[in-house]
Coordinates of C-alpha atoms in Angstrom, one line a residue:
Chain A
M249 CA 71.3 -14.6 43.8
G250 CA 68.3 -16.6 44.9
Q251 CA 66.4 -13.3 45.4
V252 CA 67.2 -12.1 41.9
N253 CA 66.1 -15.5 40.5
N254 CA 62.9 -15.2 42.3
I255 CA 62.2 -11.7 41.0
L256 CA 63.0 -12.7 37.4
A257 CA 60.8 -15.8 37.7
R258 CA 58.0 -13.6 38.9
L259 CA 58.5 -11.0 36.1
S260 CA 58.5 -13.7 33.4
A261 CA 54.9 -14.5 34.5
L262 CA 53.9 -10.9 34.8
D263 CA 50.2 -10.3 34.2
R264 CA 49.6 -8.3 31.1
R265 CA 47.1 -6.1 32.9
I266 CA 50.0 -4.7 35.0
I267 CA 51.7 -3.8 31.7
F268 CA 48.5 -2.1 30.5
L269 CA 48.2 -0.2 33.7
L270 CA 51.8 1.0 33.5
V271 CA 51.2 2.2 29.9
A272 CA 48.0 4.0 31.0
V273 CA 50.0 5.8 33.8
A274 CA 52.8 6.7 31.4
V275 CA 50.3 8.3 29.0
I276 CA 48.1 10.1 31.5
V277 CA 50.6 11.5 34.0
P278 CA 52.7 13.5 31.5
L279 CA 49.4 14.9 30.0
L280 CA 48.4 16.1 33.4
I281 CA 51.8 17.3 34.6
P282 CA 53.8 18.3 31.4
I283 CA 57.6 17.9 31.6
G284 CA 58.3 20.1 28.6
L285 CA 61.0 18.0 26.9
P286 CA 62.8 19.9 24.1
V287 CA 61.7 19.0 20.5
D288 CA 64.5 18.8 17.9
I289 CA 63.8 19.6 14.3
T290 CA 64.7 17.0 11.7
K291 CA 65.6 17.8 8.1
P292 CA 62.6 16.2 6.4
V293 CA 60.2 18.4 8.5
K294 CA 62.3 21.5 8.0
N295 CA 62.2 20.8 4.2
I296 CA 58.4 21.2 4.2
Y297 CA 58.6 24.4 6.2
D298 CA 61.2 25.8 3.8
K299 CA 59.2 24.8 0.8
V300 CA 56.1 26.6 2.1
E301 CA 58.2 29.6 3.0
S302 CA 59.5 29.7 -0.6
L303 CA 56.1 29.8 -2.2
P304 CA 54.9 33.2 -3.5
E305 CA 51.8 34.7 -1.8
G306 CA 48.5 33.4 -3.4
S307 CA 50.0 30.1 -4.6
V308 CA 47.6 27.2 -4.6
V309 CA 48.5 24.3 -2.2
V310 CA 46.6 21.0 -2.6
V311 CA 45.9 19.4 0.7
S312 CA 44.8 15.8 0.4
I313 CA 43.1 14.3 3.5
D314 CA 44.1 10.6 3.0
Y315 CA 43.1 9.4 6.4
D316 CA 40.0 8.8 8.5
P317 CA 39.1 9.1 12.2
G318 CA 41.2 6.0 13.0
S319 CA 44.4 8.0 12.4
E320 CA 43.0 11.4 13.6
A321 CA 45.0 11.4 16.7
E322 CA 48.3 11.2 14.8
L323 CA 47.5 13.2 11.6
Y324 CA 45.0 15.9 12.6
P325 CA 47.6 18.0 14.5
A326 CA 49.8 17.9 11.4
T327 CA 46.8 19.1 9.3
E328 CA 46.1 22.1 11.5
A329 CA 49.8 23.0 11.8
F330 CA 50.3 22.9 8.0
L331 CA 47.2 24.9 7.3
E332 CA 48.2 27.5 9.9
H333 CA 51.5 27.9 8.1
C334 CA 49.8 28.2 4.7
F335 CA 47.2 30.7 5.8
R336 CA 49.8 32.8 7.6
K337 CA 51.8 32.9 4.3
N338 CA 48.5 33.9 2.5
L339 CA 48.6 30.7 0.4
R340 CA 45.3 29.3 -0.9
I341 CA 44.1 25.8 -0.1
F342 CA 42.5 23.4 -2.5
M343 CA 41.5 20.5 -0.3
L344 CA 40.3 17.0 -1.3
A345 CA 40.1 13.6 0.2
L346 CA 41.2 10.2 -1.1
W347 CA 39.5 8.5 1.9
P348 CA 35.7 8.8 2.2
A349 CA 35.7 9.7 5.9
G350 CA 38.4 12.3 5.5
T351 CA 36.3 15.2 4.3
P352 CA 34.8 16.3 7.6
L353 CA 38.2 16.1 9.3
G354 CA 39.6 18.4 6.6
N355 CA 36.7 20.7 7.0
M356 CA 37.1 20.9 10.7
A357 CA 40.7 22.0 10.3
L358 CA 39.9 24.5 7.6
E359 CA 37.2 26.1 9.6
N360 CA 39.2 26.2 12.8
I361 CA 42.4 27.7 11.3
G362 CA 40.6 29.7 8.5
A363 CA 38.4 31.5 11.0
H364 CA 41.5 32.5 13.0
Y365 CA 43.1 34.2 9.9
N366 CA 39.8 35.6 8.6
K367 CA 40.0 33.4 5.5
K368 CA 36.9 33.2 3.2
Y369 CA 35.5 30.0 1.8
G370 CA 35.7 29.9 -2.0
V371 CA 38.3 32.7 -2.2
D372 CA 41.1 31.5 0.1
Y373 CA 40.2 27.9 0.4
I374 CA 37.8 25.2 -1.0
N375 CA 37.1 21.6 -0.1
V376 CA 36.0 19.5 -3.0
G377 CA 35.5 16.4 -0.7
Y378 CA 36.0 12.7 -1.3
K379 CA 37.2 11.7 -4.8
P380 CA 37.2 8.0 -5.7
G381 CA 39.4 6.4 -8.3
G382 CA 42.8 6.6 -6.7
P383 CA 45.6 6.8 -9.2
V384 CA 43.3 7.2 -12.3
M385 CA 41.5 10.1 -10.6
L386 CA 44.9 11.8 -9.8
L387 CA 46.0 11.5 -13.4
S388 CA 42.7 13.0 -14.6
L389 CA 42.8 15.7 -12.0
G390 CA 46.3 16.8 -13.1
K391 CA 45.2 17.0 -16.8
N392 CA 41.8 18.7 -16.2
V393 CA 40.4 19.5 -12.8
G394 CA 36.9 20.0 -14.3
D395 CA 36.7 16.4 -15.4
M396 CA 37.0 15.2 -11.8
V397 CA 35.5 18.1 -9.8
K398 CA 32.1 19.5 -10.7
T399 CA 31.0 20.6 -7.2
D400 CA 32.6 21.1 -3.8
Y401 CA 31.9 18.8 -0.9
A402 CA 28.5 20.5 -0.2
G403 CA 27.4 20.3 -3.8
V404 CA 28.1 23.9 -4.7
P405 CA 29.2 24.1 -8.4
I406 CA 32.9 24.6 -8.5
D407 CA 32.7 27.2 -11.2
S408 CA 30.7 29.5 -8.9
L409 CA 33.6 29.7 -6.5
P410 CA 36.5 32.1 -7.4
L411 CA 39.2 29.7 -6.4
G412 CA 37.4 26.8 -8.1
K413 CA 37.4 28.8 -11.4
E414 CA 41.1 29.5 -11.2
V415 CA 42.4 25.9 -10.6
K416 CA 42.1 24.3 -14.0
S417 CA 44.9 21.7 -14.0
A418 CA 48.2 20.7 -12.3
R419 CA 49.8 23.8 -13.8
D420 CA 47.8 26.0 -11.3
M421 CA 49.1 24.0 -8.3
A422 CA 52.3 24.9 -6.5
L423 CA 52.6 22.1 -3.9
V424 CA 50.8 19.0 -2.8
M425 CA 50.5 18.0 0.9
S426 CA 49.2 14.4 1.4
L427 CA 48.2 13.6 5.0
S428 CA 48.3 9.9 4.6
A429 CA 47.5 6.9 6.7
G430 CA 47.7 4.2 3.9
D431 CA 46.4 3.4 0.5
P432 CA 45.4 5.5 -1.5
G433 CA 47.7 8.2 -0.2
V434 CA 51.1 9.7 -0.5
L435 CA 52.5 6.9 -2.8
H436 CA 49.8 7.6 -5.4
W437 CA 50.6 11.3 -5.3
I438 CA 54.3 10.6 -5.8
I439 CA 54.0 7.9 -8.4
Y440 CA 51.1 9.3 -10.5
F441 CA 51.0 13.1 -9.8
H442 CA 54.5 14.2 -9.2
A443 CA 56.0 11.8 -11.8
R444 CA 53.5 12.9 -14.5
F445 CA 53.0 16.6 -13.8
G446 CA 56.2 17.5 -11.8
I447 CA 54.3 19.1 -8.9
P448 CA 56.3 18.9 -5.7
V449 CA 54.8 16.6 -3.1
C450 CA 55.3 16.6 0.6
A451 CA 53.6 14.4 3.2
A452 CA 52.6 13.8 6.8
T453 CA 52.2 10.1 7.5
T454 CA 51.5 7.9 10.4
A455 CA 54.7 6.9 12.2
I456 CA 54.5 3.4 11.0
M457 CA 54.4 4.5 7.4
A458 CA 57.3 7.0 7.7
P459 CA 60.3 4.6 7.0
Q460 CA 58.6 3.6 3.7
Q461 CA 58.9 7.1 2.5
Y462 CA 62.6 7.5 2.9
P463 CA 63.6 6.2 -0.6
Y464 CA 61.4 8.9 -2.1
L465 CA 62.9 11.6 0.2
A466 CA 66.4 10.5 -0.9
S467 CA 65.4 10.6 -4.6
G468 CA 63.8 14.1 -4.2
Q469 CA 60.4 12.8 -5.3
L470 CA 59.2 13.7 -1.8
V471 CA 60.1 17.3 -0.7
G472 CA 59.6 16.7 3.0
L473 CA 58.0 14.4 5.5
M474 CA 56.3 14.7 8.9
G475 CA 56.4 11.3 10.4
G476 CA 53.8 10.6 13.1
L477 CA 52.9 12.9 16.0
K478 CA 56.6 13.7 16.4
G479 CA 56.7 15.2 12.9
A480 CA 53.6 17.2 13.7
A481 CA 55.2 18.4 16.9
E482 CA 58.3 19.5 15.0
Y483 CA 56.1 21.5 12.6
E484 CA 54.2 23.0 15.5
T485 CA 57.6 24.1 16.9
L486 CA 58.6 25.6 13.5
V487 CA 55.3 27.6 13.1
K488 CA 55.3 28.5 16.8
R489 CA 52.0 26.9 17.5
R490 CA 51.2 25.2 20.8
G491 CA 49.0 22.4 19.5
R492 CA 48.0 18.8 20.4
A493 CA 51.2 17.3 19.0
L494 CA 53.5 19.2 21.3
A495 CA 51.2 18.5 24.2
G496 CA 51.4 14.8 23.4
M497 CA 55.2 14.6 23.1
D498 CA 55.9 14.1 26.8
S499 CA 53.5 11.2 26.9
Q500 CA 55.0 9.6 23.8
S501 CA 58.5 10.0 25.2
I502 CA 57.7 8.3 28.5
V503 CA 55.8 5.5 26.7
H504 CA 58.7 4.9 24.3
A505 CA 61.1 4.8 27.3
L506 CA 58.7 2.3 29.0
L507 CA 58.6 0.1 25.9
V508 CA 62.4 0.1 25.7
L509 CA 62.5 -0.9 29.4
F510 CA 60.1 -3.7 28.7
I511 CA 62.3 -5.0 25.8
I512 CA 65.4 -4.9 28.0
L513 CA 63.6 -6.6 30.8
G514 CA 62.1 -9.3 28.5
N515 CA 65.6 -10.0 27.1
V516 CA 67.2 -10.2 30.6
I517 CA 64.5 -12.8 31.5
L518 CA 65.4 -14.7 28.2
V519 CA 69.1 -14.8 29.2
Y520 CA 68.2 -15.9 32.7
Q521 CA 66.0 -18.7 31.4
R522 CA 68.7 -19.8 29.0
S523 CA 71.3 -19.9 31.7
K524 CA 69.0 -22.0 33.9
R525 CA 68.8 -24.6 31.1
Chain B
M298 CA 33.7 -17.6 -25.0
K299 CA 33.2 -17.1 -21.3
S300 CA 37.0 -16.7 -20.8
I301 CA 38.0 -15.5 -24.3
L302 CA 35.9 -12.3 -24.1
P303 CA 37.3 -11.0 -20.8
I304 CA 40.9 -11.7 -22.1
I305 CA 40.2 -9.7 -25.3
V306 CA 38.6 -6.8 -23.3
V307 CA 41.5 -6.8 -20.8
F308 CA 44.2 -7.0 -23.5
G309 CA 42.5 -4.4 -25.7
F310 CA 42.0 -1.8 -23.0
G311 CA 45.2 -2.6 -21.1
F312 CA 47.4 -2.4 -24.2
F313 CA 45.7 0.8 -25.3
M314 CA 46.2 2.5 -22.0
L315 CA 49.9 1.4 -22.0
V316 CA 50.5 2.8 -25.5
S317 CA 48.5 6.0 -24.8
F318 CA 51.0 6.9 -22.1
F319 CA 53.8 7.2 -24.7
I320 CA 51.8 8.8 -27.6
P321 CA 50.7 12.4 -26.9
L322 CA 48.3 12.6 -29.9
K323 CA 45.0 14.4 -29.0
G324 CA 42.7 11.7 -30.2
I325 CA 44.5 9.0 -28.3
Q326 CA 44.7 11.1 -25.2
D327 CA 41.0 12.0 -25.3
T328 CA 40.0 8.4 -25.7
S329 CA 42.4 7.4 -22.8
Q330 CA 40.7 10.2 -20.7
T331 CA 37.3 8.8 -21.5
F332 CA 38.4 5.3 -20.4
Q333 CA 39.8 6.8 -17.2
N334 CA 36.5 8.5 -16.5
W335 CA 34.7 5.2 -17.0
Y336 CA 37.0 3.6 -14.5
I337 CA 36.3 6.3 -11.9
G338 CA 32.5 5.7 -12.5
V339 CA 33.0 2.0 -11.9
M340 CA 35.1 2.6 -8.8
A341 CA 32.4 4.8 -7.4
F342 CA 29.9 2.0 -8.0
F343 CA 32.0 -0.3 -5.9
I344 CA 30.9 1.7 -2.8
F345 CA 27.3 0.6 -3.5
I346 CA 28.4 -3.0 -3.9
G347 CA 30.3 -2.7 -0.7
I348 CA 27.3 -1.4 1.2
F349 CA 25.0 -4.1 -0.2
N350 CA 27.6 -6.7 0.6
I351 CA 28.0 -5.7 4.2
I352 CA 24.2 -5.6 4.6
K353 CA 23.8 -9.1 3.0
I354 CA 26.6 -10.7 5.1
N355 CA 25.4 -9.3 8.4
L356 CA 21.7 -10.1 7.7
E357 CA 22.8 -13.7 7.0
K358 CA 24.8 -13.8 10.2
I359 CA 21.8 -12.6 12.2
Q360 CA 19.4 -15.0 10.5
R361 CA 21.7 -18.0 11.1
R362 CA 22.6 -16.8 14.7
L363 CA 26.3 -17.2 13.9
R364 CA 28.9 -16.3 16.6
D365 CA 28.6 -12.7 17.9
W366 CA 25.5 -12.1 15.7
Q367 CA 24.4 -9.4 18.1
Y368 CA 27.2 -7.1 16.9
S369 CA 25.8 -7.4 13.4
I370 CA 22.6 -5.8 14.6
I371 CA 24.5 -2.9 16.1
L372 CA 26.5 -2.6 12.9
L373 CA 23.4 -2.5 10.7
I374 CA 21.6 0.0 12.9
C375 CA 24.7 2.3 12.9
L376 CA 25.0 2.0 9.1
L377 CA 21.4 2.9 8.5
V378 CA 21.4 5.8 11.1
M379 CA 24.5 7.3 9.5
M380 CA 23.1 6.9 6.0
A381 CA 19.8 8.4 7.0
A382 CA 21.6 11.3 8.7
G383 CA 23.7 11.9 5.6
F384 CA 20.8 11.7 3.2
I385 CA 18.5 14.0 5.3
G386 CA 21.0 16.7 6.2
G387 CA 23.8 16.2 3.6
P388 CA 27.5 16.1 4.5
E389 CA 27.0 19.4 6.4
G390 CA 24.0 18.2 8.3
G391 CA 24.0 18.7 12.0
L392 CA 23.0 15.1 12.9
F393 CA 25.6 13.6 10.5
L394 CA 28.4 15.8 11.9
Y395 CA 27.2 15.2 15.4
F396 CA 27.6 11.4 15.0
Y397 CA 30.9 11.8 13.1
K398 CA 32.5 14.1 15.7
N399 CA 31.1 12.4 18.8
V400 CA 30.9 8.7 17.8
Q401 CA 33.2 7.9 14.8
I402 CA 36.2 10.1 15.8
P403 CA 36.3 8.9 19.5
L404 CA 35.8 5.2 18.4
G405 CA 38.5 5.5 15.8
A406 CA 40.9 7.1 18.3
T407 CA 40.1 4.3 20.8
M408 CA 40.8 1.6 18.3
F409 CA 44.1 3.3 17.4
S410 CA 45.1 3.8 21.1
L411 CA 44.6 0.1 21.9
L412 CA 47.7 -0.5 19.7
A413 CA 49.9 1.1 22.4
F414 CA 48.8 -1.4 25.0
F415 CA 49.2 -4.4 22.8
V416 CA 52.6 -3.2 21.5
A417 CA 53.8 -2.8 25.1
S418 CA 52.7 -6.3 26.0
A419 CA 54.4 -7.7 22.8
A420 CA 57.5 -5.7 23.6
F421 CA 57.8 -7.5 26.9
R422 CA 56.9 -11.0 25.7
A423 CA 58.0 -11.3 22.0
F424 CA 60.8 -8.8 21.2
R425 CA 63.6 -11.3 22.1
A426 CA 67.1 -11.5 20.8
R427 CA 67.0 -15.1 19.8
S428 CA 69.4 -14.9 16.9
P429 CA 72.1 -12.4 15.6
E430 CA 69.6 -11.0 13.1
A431 CA 66.9 -10.5 15.7
T432 CA 69.5 -8.8 18.0
L433 CA 70.4 -6.4 15.2
L434 CA 66.8 -5.6 14.5
L435 CA 66.2 -5.1 18.2
I436 CA 69.1 -2.7 18.7
A437 CA 67.9 -0.7 15.7
A438 CA 64.3 -0.6 17.0
V439 CA 65.4 0.5 20.4
L440 CA 67.6 3.3 19.0
V441 CA 64.8 4.5 16.7
M442 CA 62.2 4.3 19.4
I443 CA 64.3 6.5 21.8
G444 CA 65.8 8.7 19.1
R445 CA 62.5 9.5 17.5
V446 CA 61.0 11.2 20.6
P447 CA 62.1 14.2 22.6
I448 CA 63.5 12.1 25.5
G449 CA 66.2 10.8 23.1
Y450 CA 67.2 14.4 22.2
W451 CA 67.2 15.2 26.0
I452 CA 69.4 12.2 26.8
W453 CA 71.9 12.9 24.0
H454 CA 71.6 15.7 21.3
G455 CA 73.2 13.4 18.7
F456 CA 70.4 10.8 19.0
P457 CA 68.1 12.3 16.4
N458 CA 71.0 12.5 13.9
L459 CA 71.9 8.8 14.5
V460 CA 68.3 7.8 13.9
E461 CA 68.1 9.9 10.8
W462 CA 71.2 8.1 9.5
I463 CA 69.6 4.7 10.3
M464 CA 66.5 5.8 8.3
T465 CA 68.4 7.4 5.4
V466 CA 71.1 4.7 4.9
P467 CA 70.3 1.1 6.0
N468 CA 66.5 1.6 6.0
T469 CA 66.5 3.3 2.6
A470 CA 68.8 0.7 1.1
A471 CA 66.6 -2.2 2.3
K472 CA 63.4 -0.5 1.3
R473 CA 64.8 0.2 -2.2
G474 CA 65.6 -3.4 -2.6
I475 CA 62.1 -4.4 -1.5
L476 CA 60.5 -1.8 -3.8
F477 CA 62.5 -2.9 -6.8
G478 CA 61.4 -6.5 -6.1
I479 CA 57.7 -5.5 -5.8
D480 CA 57.8 -3.3 -8.9
L481 CA 59.4 -6.1 -11.1
G482 CA 56.8 -8.4 -9.7
M483 CA 54.0 -6.0 -10.7
I484 CA 55.4 -5.5 -14.2
S485 CA 55.6 -9.3 -14.6
M486 CA 52.0 -9.8 -13.2
G487 CA 50.7 -7.0 -15.5
L488 CA 52.2 -8.7 -18.5
R489 CA 50.8 -12.0 -17.5
V490 CA 47.3 -10.5 -17.1
L491 CA 47.5 -8.6 -20.4
L492 CA 48.7 -11.7 -22.3
G493 CA 46.0 -13.9 -20.8
I494 CA 48.5 -16.1 -18.9
E495 CA 47.1 -15.1 -15.5
R496 CA 43.4 -15.7 -15.4
S497 CA 42.6 -15.9 -11.7
Y498 CA 40.8 -12.5 -11.8
M499 CA 38.0 -14.2 -13.8
G500 CA 37.2 -16.5 -10.9
G501 CA 37.0 -20.3 -11.0
G502 CA 34.1 -20.7 -13.5
K503 CA 34.3 -23.3 -16.4
E504 CA 33.8 -22.7 -20.1

């Protein structure tokens, strides 16, 4: 009993650097030696997949890059997995960004995946870059794209691009995918774009934002949801793509297990300290 | 006059935008569209204000040798270098993209990754079941944390369904309550601003 007391007393004063070291090991080791834990598919992610599958060839999908490099680790794999599915289905991509630093990330994904499927800029996809104005911009975009978009991200007149000429208003859009890390983001697309123009909206959000989207999923205002890296891993599984999200799942699993262990240990120490008093 | 004019402008434009939502007449919709375009122009201008503000604040910090003033020098140098790279080569410019891919993305990822370490430390020290409510929260958090990752599915195939139920039923119910509260608050605040009862947006100046 005295030995247990001694261990718990030592643990209660555990140096946080040891905790940091354990987390680092829990992240790095599964990346170097993958375990290959099975990934289950949740309904909100399957809903996005089914929605994309149901769209006719050539439909225009709006992909909104509503994140920046701070959330790249979590949302970029979802961007690539979603684009891969769209290009495989021969859907066309109209990309924009509600965050200023999002445009180059979107471009990187379009170029990587587009090149793999021999897609042509201006015909199969365009990127109109960062658009300021949040909700008001979305309302105007839905009414008349030309009011909001004169050129693409590189300054090329939108009317000189075949896809740019074709997308005039929300009526020409079949689906919106918001890859969102905060505000402005998916909530604006739901509240201002879906509510006003009826275009279905789906989203990929950071894990911390995912619980906030469930009321919109339940009401049908959000078609589907990829929550965090796990959501992206599920989508990669569905589209049979071995990407960064699936590679990161083992690490995330071990770190989550470690966190739970820390919580249990912290509470055992709490009970021990209380019993001592 | 200093406070009356802004109230008139806010009431006039606010009321018009509110009414235009319900009246689909072309003239009203076109005017509403023009106002919205103005708003976007103003929003775009805020970026310039933000840049000038960050330069001004950091220059002052350097001049007055305030705490950690050296970081302000680094911030201003990075700001100017990125702006120059963007202006010279455009958003597709090699130098701009080089810095973006090799500096901004890794730095952003590093900041984000630090969260894992701090959350782990907090999990050990702060996530304590000190009351029945905290215990309930803790149990839900542990279930969601395990059930949300593949190891949960590996332990028990029913874990993801249990987590989905937590998210869909108790979480959604609580979130809906919070959202209704926020929305009612926003409506009431909007009315207060429109009717000139709430004037804090005008600052603390006197007549």
